[in-house]
PDB file of C-alpha atoms in Angstrom:
ATOM      1  CA  UNK Q   1     -50.813  55.388 -36.504  1.00 38.00           C
ATOM      2  CA  UNK Q   2     -47.648  54.532 -38.314  1.00 36.00           C
ATOM      3  CA  UNK Q   3     -44.233  56.145 -38.317  1.00 41.00           C
ATOM      4  CA  UNK Q   4     -40.565  55.643 -37.756  1.00 41.00           C
ATOM      5  CA  UNK Q   5     -41.330  54.510 -34.246  1.00 40.00           C
ATOM      6  CA  UNK Q   6     -44.312  52.634 -32.846  1.00 33.00           C
ATOM      7  CA  UNK Q   7     -47.051  54.754 -31.293  1.00 37.00           C
ATOM      8  CA  UNK Q   8     -48.224  54.329 -27.721  1.00 34.00           C
ATOM      9  CA  UNK Q   9     -51.749  53.037 -27.227  1.00 31.00           C
ATOM     10  CA  UNK Q  10     -52.281  55.269 -24.191  1.00 34.00           C
ATOM     11  CA  UNK Q  11     -51.718  58.921 -23.444  1.00 36.00           C
ATOM     12  CA  UNK Q  12     -49.331  59.427 -20.524  1.00 33.00           C
ATOM     13  CA  UNK Q  13     -49.486  63.220 -20.781  1.00 35.00           C
ATOM     14  CA  UNK Q  14     -53.062  64.178 -20.001  1.00 36.00           C
ATOM     15  CA  UNK Q  15     -52.020  66.608 -17.283  1.00 36.00           C
ATOM     16  CA  UNK Q  16     -52.334  70.319 -18.113  1.00 36.00           C
ATOM     17  CA  UNK Q  17     -49.790  71.417 -15.515  1.00 36.00           C
ATOM     18  CA  UNK Q  18     -46.545  73.041 -16.566  1.00 39.00           C
ATOM     19  CA  UNK Q  19     -43.844  70.557 -17.501  1.00 42.00           C
ATOM     20  CA  UNK Q  20     -41.340  71.129 -14.695  1.00 39.00           C
ATOM     21  CA  UNK Q  21     -37.781  70.802 -15.942  1.00 42.00           C
ATOM     22  CA  UNK Q  22     -34.428  72.384 -15.213  1.00 40.00           C
ATOM     23  CA  UNK Q  23     -34.197  74.533 -18.323  1.00 40.00           C
ATOM     24  CA  UNK Q  24     -30.822  76.023 -19.147  1.00 38.00           C
ATOM     25  CA  UNK Q  25     -30.241  79.084 -21.299  1.00 46.00           C
ATOM     26  CA  UNK Q  26     -29.532  78.424 -24.928  1.00 56.00           C
ATOM     27  CA  UNK Q  27     -30.658  74.874 -25.559  1.00 83.00           C
ATOM     28  CA  UNK Q  28     -32.129  73.295 -28.650  1.00 96.00           C
ATOM     29  CA  UNK Q  29     -35.136  74.094 -30.789  1.00 98.00           C
ATOM     30  CA  UNK Q  30     -37.674  71.637 -32.187  1.00 98.00           C
ATOM     31  CA  UNK Q  31     -39.990  72.582 -35.044  1.00 98.00           C
ATOM     32  CA  UNK Q  32     -43.110  70.412 -35.270  1.00 98.00           C
ATOM     33  CA  UNK Q  33     -45.293  70.508 -38.373  1.00 97.00           C
ATOM     34  CA  UNK Q  34     -48.868  69.315 -38.003  1.00 97.00           C
ATOM     35  CA  UNK Q  35     -51.510  68.731 -40.652  1.00 94.00           C
ATOM     36  CA  UNK Q  36     -51.382  68.300 -44.378  1.00 91.00           C
ATOM     37  CA  UNK Q  37     -48.203  68.768 -46.403  1.00 90.00           C
ATOM     38  CA  UNK Q  38     -49.759  71.048 -48.987  1.00 86.00           C
ATOM     39  CA  UNK Q  39     -47.738  74.255 -49.105  1.00 87.00           C
ATOM     40  CA  UNK Q  40     -45.545  73.157 -51.976  1.00 89.00           C
ATOM     41  CA  UNK Q  41     -41.855  73.582 -52.665  1.00 91.00           C
ATOM     42  CA  UNK Q  42     -41.861  77.308 -51.881  1.00 93.00           C
ATOM     43  CA  UNK Q  43     -43.208  76.719 -48.379  1.00 94.00           C
ATOM     44  CA  UNK Q  44     -40.718  73.919 -47.728  1.00 95.00           C
ATOM     45  CA  UNK Q  45     -37.734  75.969 -48.895  1.00 95.00           C
ATOM     46  CA  UNK Q  46     -38.799  78.935 -46.795  1.00 97.00           C
ATOM     47  CA  UNK Q  47     -39.190  76.752 -43.689  1.00 97.00           C
ATOM     48  CA  UNK Q  48     -35.656  75.449 -44.115  1.00 97.00           C
ATOM     49  CA  UNK Q  49     -34.139  78.850 -44.891  1.00 98.00           C
ATOM     50  CA  UNK Q  50     -36.029  81.039 -42.445  1.00 98.00           C
ATOM     51  CA  UNK Q  51     -36.937  78.727 -39.544  1.00 98.00           C
ATOM     52  CA  UNK Q  52     -34.790  75.594 -39.346  1.00 98.00           C
ATOM     53  CA  UNK Q  53     -31.440  77.176 -40.208  1.00 98.00           C
ATOM     54  CA  UNK Q  54     -31.579  80.377 -38.110  1.00 98.00           C
ATOM     55  CA  UNK Q  55     -32.767  78.391 -35.089  1.00 98.00           C
ATOM     56  CA  UNK Q  56     -30.456  75.413 -35.789  1.00 97.00           C
ATOM     57  CA  UNK Q  57     -33.625  73.441 -35.232  1.00 98.00           C
ATOM     58  CA  UNK Q  58     -34.559  69.804 -35.567  1.00 98.00           C
ATOM     59  CA  UNK Q  59     -37.788  68.893 -37.344  1.00 98.00           C
ATOM     60  CA  UNK Q  60     -40.589  66.431 -36.638  1.00 98.00           C
ATOM     61  CA  UNK Q  61     -43.710  65.814 -38.698  1.00 97.00           C
ATOM     62  CA  UNK Q  62     -47.148  64.821 -37.389  1.00 97.00           C
ATOM     63  CA  UNK Q  63     -49.011  64.591 -40.676  1.00 96.00           C
ATOM     64  CA  UNK Q  64     -51.428  62.507 -42.759  1.00 94.00           C
ATOM     65  CA  UNK Q  65     -50.026  59.673 -44.807  1.00 91.00           C
ATOM     66  CA  UNK Q  66     -50.473  61.018 -48.345  1.00 89.00           C
ATOM     67  CA  UNK Q  67     -48.661  61.281 -51.645  1.00 86.00           C
ATOM     68  CA  UNK Q  68     -47.713  64.838 -50.700  1.00 86.00           C
ATOM     69  CA  UNK Q  69     -45.667  63.480 -47.814  1.00 90.00           C
ATOM     70  CA  UNK Q  70     -43.857  61.006 -50.042  1.00 86.00           C
ATOM     71  CA  UNK Q  71     -42.961  63.803 -52.453  1.00 87.00           C
ATOM     72  CA  UNK Q  72     -41.881  66.246 -49.766  1.00 91.00           C
ATOM     73  CA  UNK Q  73     -38.244  67.106 -49.094  1.00 91.00           C
ATOM     74  CA  UNK Q  74     -39.171  67.628 -45.446  1.00 94.00           C
ATOM     75  CA  UNK Q  75     -39.736  63.907 -44.813  1.00 93.00           C
ATOM     76  CA  UNK Q  76     -36.072  63.107 -45.397  1.00 92.00           C
ATOM     77  CA  UNK Q  77     -34.978  66.048 -43.266  1.00 95.00           C
ATOM     78  CA  UNK Q  78     -37.187  65.246 -40.271  1.00 96.00           C
ATOM     79  CA  UNK Q  79     -35.856  63.481 -37.199  1.00 96.00           C
ATOM     80  CA  UNK Q  80     -39.214  61.738 -36.811  1.00 96.00           C
ATOM     81  CA  UNK Q  81     -42.164  61.323 -39.149  1.00 97.00           C
ATOM     82  CA  UNK Q  82     -45.416  60.268 -37.494  1.00 97.00           C
ATOM     83  CA  UNK Q  83     -48.443  59.755 -39.676  1.00 96.00           C
ATOM     84  CA  UNK Q  84     -52.173  59.239 -39.412  1.00 95.00           C
ATOM     85  CA  UNK Q  85     -54.440  57.760 -42.045  1.00 94.00           C
ATOM     86  CA  UNK Q  86     -57.022  60.502 -42.309  1.00 92.00           C
ATOM     87  CA  UNK Q  87     -60.488  59.087 -41.581  1.00 94.00           C
ATOM     88  CA  UNK Q  88     -63.700  59.623 -43.452  1.00 91.00           C
ATOM     89  CA  UNK Q  89     -65.218  60.822 -40.193  1.00 91.00           C
ATOM     90  CA  UNK Q  90     -62.975  62.636 -37.696  1.00 94.00           C
ATOM     91  CA  UNK Q  91     -65.175  61.310 -34.918  1.00 93.00           C
ATOM     92  CA  UNK Q  92     -63.041  58.138 -35.032  1.00 95.00           C
ATOM     93  CA  UNK Q  93     -59.673  59.584 -33.924  1.00 96.00           C
ATOM     94  CA  UNK Q  94     -61.431  61.902 -31.479  1.00 96.00           C
ATOM     95  CA  UNK Q  95     -63.132  58.878 -29.900  1.00 95.00           C
ATOM     96  CA  UNK Q  96     -59.761  57.113 -29.646  1.00 96.00           C
ATOM     97  CA  UNK Q  97     -58.248  60.134 -27.886  1.00 97.00           C
ATOM     98  CA  UNK Q  98     -61.236  60.309 -25.537  1.00 97.00           C
ATOM     99  CA  UNK Q  99     -60.839  56.640 -24.680  1.00 97.00           C
ATOM    100  CA  UNK Q 100     -57.129  57.107 -23.936  1.00 96.00           C
ATOM    101  CA  UNK Q 101     -57.965  60.054 -21.676  1.00 96.00           C
ATOM    102  CA  UNK Q 102     -60.664  58.086 -19.881  1.00 96.00           C
ATOM    103  CA  UNK Q 103     -63.306  60.531 -21.137  1.00 95.00           C
ATOM    104  CA  UNK Q 104     -66.603  58.667 -21.372  1.00 92.00           C
ATOM    105  CA  UNK Q 105     -69.216  61.417 -21.786  1.00 92.00           C
ATOM    106  CA  UNK Q 106     -67.604  63.532 -24.478  1.00 92.00           C
ATOM    107  CA  UNK Q 107     -70.483  62.941 -26.925  1.00 89.00           C
ATOM    108  CA  UNK Q 108     -72.582  65.084 -24.579  1.00 87.00           C
ATOM    109  CA  UNK Q 109     -70.972  67.962 -26.476  1.00 84.00           C
ATOM    110  CA  UNK Q 110     -73.546  67.297 -29.202  1.00 79.00           C
ATOM    111  CA  UNK Q 111     -76.534  67.626 -26.894  1.00 69.00           C
ATOM    112  CA  UNK Q 112     -77.640  70.971 -28.339  1.00 63.00           C
ATOM    113  CA  UNK Q 113     -76.973  69.975 -31.908  1.00 62.00           C
ATOM    114  CA  UNK Q 114     -74.787  67.594 -33.831  1.00 66.00           C
ATOM    115  CA  UNK Q 115     -72.625  70.488 -35.053  1.00 69.00           C
ATOM    116  CA  UNK Q 116     -69.796  71.132 -32.601  1.00 83.00           C
ATOM    117  CA  UNK Q 117     -67.815  73.927 -34.209  1.00 83.00           C
ATOM    118  CA  UNK Q 118     -64.424  73.193 -32.709  1.00 86.00           C
ATOM    119  CA  UNK Q 119     -64.725  69.514 -33.686  1.00 89.00           C
ATOM    120  CA  UNK Q 120     -65.653  70.074 -37.334  1.00 87.00           C
ATOM    121  CA  UNK Q 121     -65.812  68.335 -39.757  1.00 90.00           C
ATOM    122  CA  UNK Q 122     -66.517  65.382 -37.456  1.00 89.00           C
ATOM    123  CA  UNK Q 123     -70.030  63.944 -37.592  1.00 86.00           C
ATOM    124  CA  UNK Q 124     -70.953  63.346 -33.971  1.00 84.00           C
ATOM    125  CA  UNK Q 125     -74.524  62.507 -34.922  1.00 79.00           C
ATOM    126  CA  UNK Q 126     -75.593  60.545 -37.957  1.00 75.00           C
ATOM    127  CA  UNK Q 127     -75.923  62.806 -40.954  1.00 71.00           C
ATOM    128  CA  UNK Q 128     -74.898  66.002 -39.104  1.00 77.00           C
ATOM    129  CA  UNK Q 129     -71.531  67.375 -40.179  1.00 77.00           C
ATOM    130  CA  UNK Q 130     -69.920  70.086 -38.088  1.00 74.00           C
ATOM    131  CA  UNK Q 131     -69.268  73.010 -40.419  1.00 74.00           C
ATOM    132  CA  UNK Q 132     -65.697  73.956 -39.491  1.00 82.00           C
ATOM    133  CA  UNK Q 133     -62.396  72.177 -40.147  1.00 87.00           C
ATOM    134  CA  UNK Q 134     -60.851  72.569 -36.693  1.00 90.00           C
ATOM    135  CA  UNK Q 135     -60.764  68.940 -35.554  1.00 92.00           C
ATOM    136  CA  UNK Q 136     -57.714  67.788 -37.580  1.00 95.00           C
ATOM    137  CA  UNK Q 137     -55.560  70.504 -35.998  1.00 95.00           C
ATOM    138  CA  UNK Q 138     -56.692  69.458 -32.512  1.00 96.00           C
ATOM    139  CA  UNK Q 139     -56.176  65.756 -33.204  1.00 97.00           C
ATOM    140  CA  UNK Q 140     -52.694  66.278 -34.642  1.00 97.00           C
ATOM    141  CA  UNK Q 141     -51.705  68.432 -31.664  1.00 98.00           C
ATOM    142  CA  UNK Q 142     -52.763  65.744 -29.227  1.00 98.00           C
ATOM    143  CA  UNK Q 143     -51.007  62.967 -31.139  1.00 97.00           C
ATOM    144  CA  UNK Q 144     -47.870  65.102 -31.342  1.00 98.00           C
ATOM    145  CA  UNK Q 145     -47.976  65.479 -27.561  1.00 98.00           C
ATOM    146  CA  UNK Q 146     -48.230  61.725 -27.164  1.00 97.00           C
ATOM    147  CA  UNK Q 147     -45.203  61.104 -29.388  1.00 98.00           C
ATOM    148  CA  UNK Q 148     -43.065  63.803 -27.769  1.00 98.00           C
ATOM    149  CA  UNK Q 149     -43.657  62.179 -24.394  1.00 98.00           C
ATOM    150  CA  UNK Q 150     -43.198  58.637 -25.638  1.00 97.00           C
ATOM    151  CA  UNK Q 151     -39.861  59.433 -27.298  1.00 96.00           C
ATOM    152  CA  UNK Q 152     -38.698  61.658 -24.420  1.00 96.00           C
ATOM    153  CA  UNK Q 153     -38.170  64.583 -26.754  1.00 97.00           C
ATOM    154  CA  UNK Q 154     -39.399  67.218 -24.320  1.00 97.00           C
ATOM    155  CA  UNK Q 155     -36.323  66.657 -22.185  1.00 96.00           C
ATOM    156  CA  UNK Q 156     -34.078  67.250 -25.194  1.00 97.00           C
ATOM    157  CA  UNK Q 157     -35.369  70.674 -26.276  1.00 98.00           C
ATOM    158  CA  UNK Q 158     -35.969  74.028 -24.611  1.00 97.00           C
ATOM    159  CA  UNK Q 159     -37.841  75.742 -27.458  1.00 98.00           C
ATOM    160  CA  UNK Q 160     -40.778  74.416 -29.495  1.00 98.00           C
ATOM    161  CA  UNK Q 161     -42.314  75.874 -32.639  1.00 98.00           C
ATOM    162  CA  UNK Q 162     -45.639  74.180 -33.392  1.00 98.00           C
ATOM    163  CA  UNK Q 163     -46.902  75.161 -36.798  1.00 98.00           C
ATOM    164  CA  UNK Q 164     -48.353  74.124 -40.143  1.00 94.00           C
ATOM    165  CA  UNK Q 165     -46.665  72.886 -43.285  1.00 91.00           C
ATOM    166  CA  UNK Q 166     -48.403  75.381 -45.555  1.00 92.00           C
ATOM    167  CA  UNK Q 167     -46.729  78.548 -44.292  1.00 96.00           C
ATOM    168  CA  UNK Q 168     -44.366  80.525 -46.501  1.00 96.00           C
ATOM    169  CA  UNK Q 169     -41.894  82.556 -44.441  1.00 97.00           C
ATOM    170  CA  UNK Q 170     -40.834  85.890 -45.893  1.00 97.00           C
ATOM    171  CA  UNK Q 171     -37.947  86.479 -43.500  1.00 97.00           C
ATOM    172  CA  UNK Q 172     -36.125  84.829 -40.602  1.00 98.00           C
ATOM    173  CA  UNK Q 173     -38.256  83.543 -37.733  1.00 98.00           C
ATOM    174  CA  UNK Q 174     -35.568  83.445 -35.042  1.00 98.00           C
ATOM    175  CA  UNK Q 175     -37.035  82.623 -31.627  1.00 98.00           C
ATOM    176  CA  UNK Q 176     -33.771  82.694 -29.666  1.00 95.00           C
ATOM    177  CA  UNK Q 177     -34.683  86.041 -28.081  1.00 95.00           C
ATOM    178  CA  UNK Q 178     -38.187  84.984 -27.065  1.00 98.00           C
ATOM    179  CA  UNK Q 179     -38.622  84.740 -23.289  1.00 98.00           C
ATOM    180  CA  UNK Q 180     -39.906  81.186 -23.309  1.00 98.00           C
ATOM    181  CA  UNK Q 181     -39.226  80.658 -19.621  1.00 96.00           C
ATOM    182  CA  UNK Q 182     -42.180  82.905 -18.830  1.00 97.00           C
ATOM    183  CA  UNK Q 183     -44.192  83.488 -22.002  1.00 98.00           C
ATOM    184  CA  UNK Q 184     -45.719  81.833 -25.069  1.00 98.00           C
ATOM    185  CA  UNK Q 185     -45.897  83.533 -28.468  1.00 98.00           C
ATOM    186  CA  UNK Q 186     -48.435  83.656 -31.290  1.00 98.00           C
ATOM    187  CA  UNK Q 187     -48.159  85.760 -34.462  1.00 98.00           C
ATOM    188  CA  UNK Q 188     -50.380  88.779 -34.930  1.00 97.00           C
ATOM    189  CA  UNK Q 189     -53.425  88.514 -37.170  1.00 94.00           C
ATOM    190  CA  UNK Q 190     -55.915  85.804 -38.159  1.00 93.00           C
ATOM    191  CA  UNK Q 191     -57.631  85.978 -34.762  1.00 95.00           C
ATOM    192  CA  UNK Q 192     -61.255  85.989 -35.995  1.00 92.00           C
ATOM    193  CA  UNK Q 193     -62.774  86.759 -32.615  1.00 91.00           C
ATOM    194  CA  UNK Q 194     -60.259  84.685 -30.665  1.00 94.00           C
ATOM    195  CA  UNK Q 195     -56.584  84.052 -31.286  1.00 97.00           C
ATOM    196  CA  UNK Q 196     -54.663  82.483 -34.157  1.00 96.00           C
ATOM    197  CA  UNK Q 197     -54.524  78.688 -33.804  1.00 96.00           C
ATOM    198  CA  UNK Q 198     -52.043  78.030 -36.629  1.00 95.00           C
ATOM    199  CA  UNK Q 199     -48.684  78.755 -35.011  1.00 98.00           C
ATOM    200  CA  UNK Q 200     -47.397  78.897 -31.441  1.00 98.00           C
ATOM    201  CA  UNK Q 201     -43.931  79.141 -29.899  1.00 98.00           C
ATOM    202  CA  UNK Q 202     -43.427  77.874 -26.355  1.00 98.00           C
ATOM    203  CA  UNK Q 203     -40.820  76.628 -23.919  1.00 98.00           C
ATOM    204  CA  UNK Q 204     -40.200  73.256 -22.382  1.00 97.00           C
ATOM    205  CA  UNK Q 205     -42.405  73.973 -19.373  1.00 97.00           C
ATOM    206  CA  UNK Q 206     -45.466  74.849 -21.464  1.00 98.00           C
ATOM    207  CA  UNK Q 207     -45.363  72.540 -24.459  1.00 98.00           C
ATOM    208  CA  UNK Q 208     -47.684  69.905 -22.990  1.00 98.00           C
ATOM    209  CA  UNK Q 209     -50.325  72.508 -22.207  1.00 98.00           C
ATOM    210  CA  UNK Q 210     -50.025  74.021 -25.688  1.00 98.00           C
ATOM    211  CA  UNK Q 211     -50.741  70.591 -27.153  1.00 98.00           C
ATOM    212  CA  UNK Q 212     -53.631  69.789 -24.786  1.00 97.00           C
ATOM    213  CA  UNK Q 213     -56.238  71.952 -26.495  1.00 97.00           C
ATOM    214  CA  UNK Q 214     -58.712  69.142 -27.218  1.00 96.00           C
ATOM    215  CA  UNK Q 215     -58.424  67.544 -23.774  1.00 96.00           C
ATOM    216  CA  UNK Q 216     -60.668  69.971 -21.881  1.00 94.00           C
ATOM    217  CA  UNK Q 217     -63.952  69.450 -23.750  1.00 92.00           C
ATOM    218  CA  UNK Q 218     -63.424  65.702 -23.952  1.00 95.00           C
ATOM    219  CA  UNK Q 219     -62.855  65.406 -20.212  1.00 95.00           C
ATOM    220  CA  UNK Q 220     -65.442  68.008 -19.143  1.00 93.00           C
ATOM    221  CA  UNK Q 221     -68.062  68.308 -21.911  1.00 91.00           C
ATOM    222  CA  UNK Q 222     -70.590  69.887 -19.554  1.00 88.00           C
ATOM    223  CA  UNK Q 223     -68.506  73.072 -19.525  1.00 87.00           C
ATOM    224  CA  UNK Q 224     -68.757  73.516 -23.298  1.00 86.00           C
ATOM    225  CA  UNK Q 225     -72.077  72.083 -24.413  1.00 79.00           C
ATOM    226  CA  UNK Q 226     -74.003  75.394 -24.281  1.00 75.00           C
ATOM    227  CA  UNK Q 227     -71.579  77.137 -26.634  1.00 72.00           C
ATOM    228  CA  UNK Q 228     -70.332  74.244 -28.787  1.00 69.00           C
ATOM    229  CA  UNK Q 229     -72.772  74.889 -31.629  1.00 66.00           C
ATOM    230  CA  UNK Q 230     -71.908  78.589 -31.985  1.00 68.00           C
ATOM    231  CA  UNK Q 231     -69.233  79.796 -34.406  1.00 63.00           C
ATOM    232  CA  UNK Q 232     -68.948  83.041 -32.406  1.00 61.00           C
ATOM    233  CA  UNK Q 233     -68.060  81.303 -29.132  1.00 68.00           C
ATOM    234  CA  UNK Q 234     -66.434  78.093 -30.327  1.00 77.00           C
ATOM    235  CA  UNK Q 235     -65.089  78.560 -33.797  1.00 83.00           C
ATOM    236  CA  UNK Q 236     -61.435  77.472 -34.063  1.00 90.00           C
ATOM    237  CA  UNK Q 237     -59.954  80.814 -32.960  1.00 93.00           C
ATOM    238  CA  UNK Q 238     -62.431  81.626 -30.132  1.00 91.00           C
ATOM    239  CA  UNK Q 239     -62.007  78.045 -28.896  1.00 92.00           C
ATOM    240  CA  UNK Q 240     -58.211  78.387 -28.942  1.00 95.00           C
ATOM    241  CA  UNK Q 241     -58.454  81.562 -26.876  1.00 95.00           C
ATOM    242  CA  UNK Q 242     -60.829  79.883 -24.422  1.00 93.00           C
ATOM    243  CA  UNK Q 243     -58.515  76.927 -23.937  1.00 95.00           C
ATOM    244  CA  UNK Q 244     -55.425  79.113 -23.479  1.00 97.00           C
ATOM    245  CA  UNK Q 245     -57.350  80.963 -20.769  1.00 96.00           C
ATOM    246  CA  UNK Q 246     -58.359  77.718 -19.072  1.00 95.00           C
ATOM    247  CA  UNK Q 247     -54.806  76.368 -19.248  1.00 97.00           C
ATOM    248  CA  UNK Q 248     -53.417  79.504 -17.584  1.00 97.00           C
ATOM    249  CA  UNK Q 249     -51.457  80.521 -20.684  1.00 98.00           C
ATOM    250  CA  UNK Q 250     -53.475  83.552 -21.723  1.00 98.00           C
ATOM    251  CA  UNK Q 251     -51.924  86.055 -19.236  1.00 98.00           C
ATOM    252  CA  UNK Q 252     -48.482  85.046 -20.512  1.00 98.00           C
ATOM    253  CA  UNK Q 253     -49.362  85.196 -24.212  1.00 98.00           C
ATOM    254  CA  UNK Q 254     -47.315  87.616 -26.295  1.00 98.00           C
ATOM    255  CA  UNK Q 255     -47.652  88.504 -29.970  1.00 98.00           C
ATOM    256  CA  UNK Q 256     -44.940  88.921 -32.577  1.00 98.00           C
ATOM    257  CA  UNK Q 257     -45.123  90.470 -36.039  1.00 97.00           C
ATOM    258  CA  UNK Q 258     -46.324  87.940 -38.585  1.00 97.00           C
ATOM    259  CA  UNK Q 259     -43.502  86.686 -40.817  1.00 97.00           C
ATOM    260  CA  UNK Q 260     -45.479  84.032 -42.726  1.00 97.00           C
ATOM    261  CA  UNK Q 261     -48.480  83.618 -44.972  1.00 95.00           C
ATOM    262  CA  UNK Q 262     -50.543  80.615 -46.005  1.00 90.00           C
ATOM    263  CA  UNK Q 263     -49.986  78.946 -49.345  1.00 86.00           C
ATOM    264  CA  UNK Q 264     -51.261  75.903 -51.195  1.00 76.00           C
ATOM    265  CA  UNK Q 265     -49.545  73.889 -53.882  1.00 73.00           C
ATOM    266  CA  UNK Q 266     -51.509  73.483 -57.097  1.00 68.00           C
ATOM    267  CA  UNK Q 267     -53.938  70.608 -56.777  1.00 59.00           C
ATOM    268  CA  UNK Q 268     -53.990  70.673 -52.968  1.00 56.00           C
ATOM    269  CA  UNK Q 269     -57.034  72.882 -52.481  1.00 49.00           C
TER     270      UNK Q 269
END
């Protein structure tokens, strides 16, 4: 990991309990982008116009170190830029996270088969590639959590928007009226048998849990091994729903009308 500040070698935030803080009304908003910077100039302009400005929000990036990042206007605007050199096999960063969590039996997830849907495209067994692309999202979420704790940013913000860099926003995404003391919010649509895993809005008390999606199966693989090789039960969206249920967030989940769509700059897939 490289960035504007050194990364911690351990994860001090493995707990899934609510982050107890004295949250005042108003407060500040932090927008965190995770994953590849591939939405292009249109996506970046729309984020600034429709998310950062209406929320008077600060920005952090938890992204791969690529040419797209160097060419992005968001890098200069961000308060922090944390990067990861994307591996050939996503098993490597997952193993590092497991080690930091003290999770020693996480490879038991591959007992039924080498293809663990919610850890794709990692190859947990030689030659067997999990067919989904969910693992990068989970890894970036966890690393974002680590950095927020290390730099004491959770104490500085009351609202968190955790999202992707390839969204184009068609209108203002103002979260000031969201009841983030009691609820978390996900846009409607793109549920695919579970719940959308691309964008979530939460308050200070819930941000650690919202970023702890990968922790459960690494710490307790025995609870997931029977369903890990099924797209229906553990594709990215069903897995997100399962983890929100386990973390106690599901009863407090609320939906809002989708104001964004996915885009990709030419040459970025």
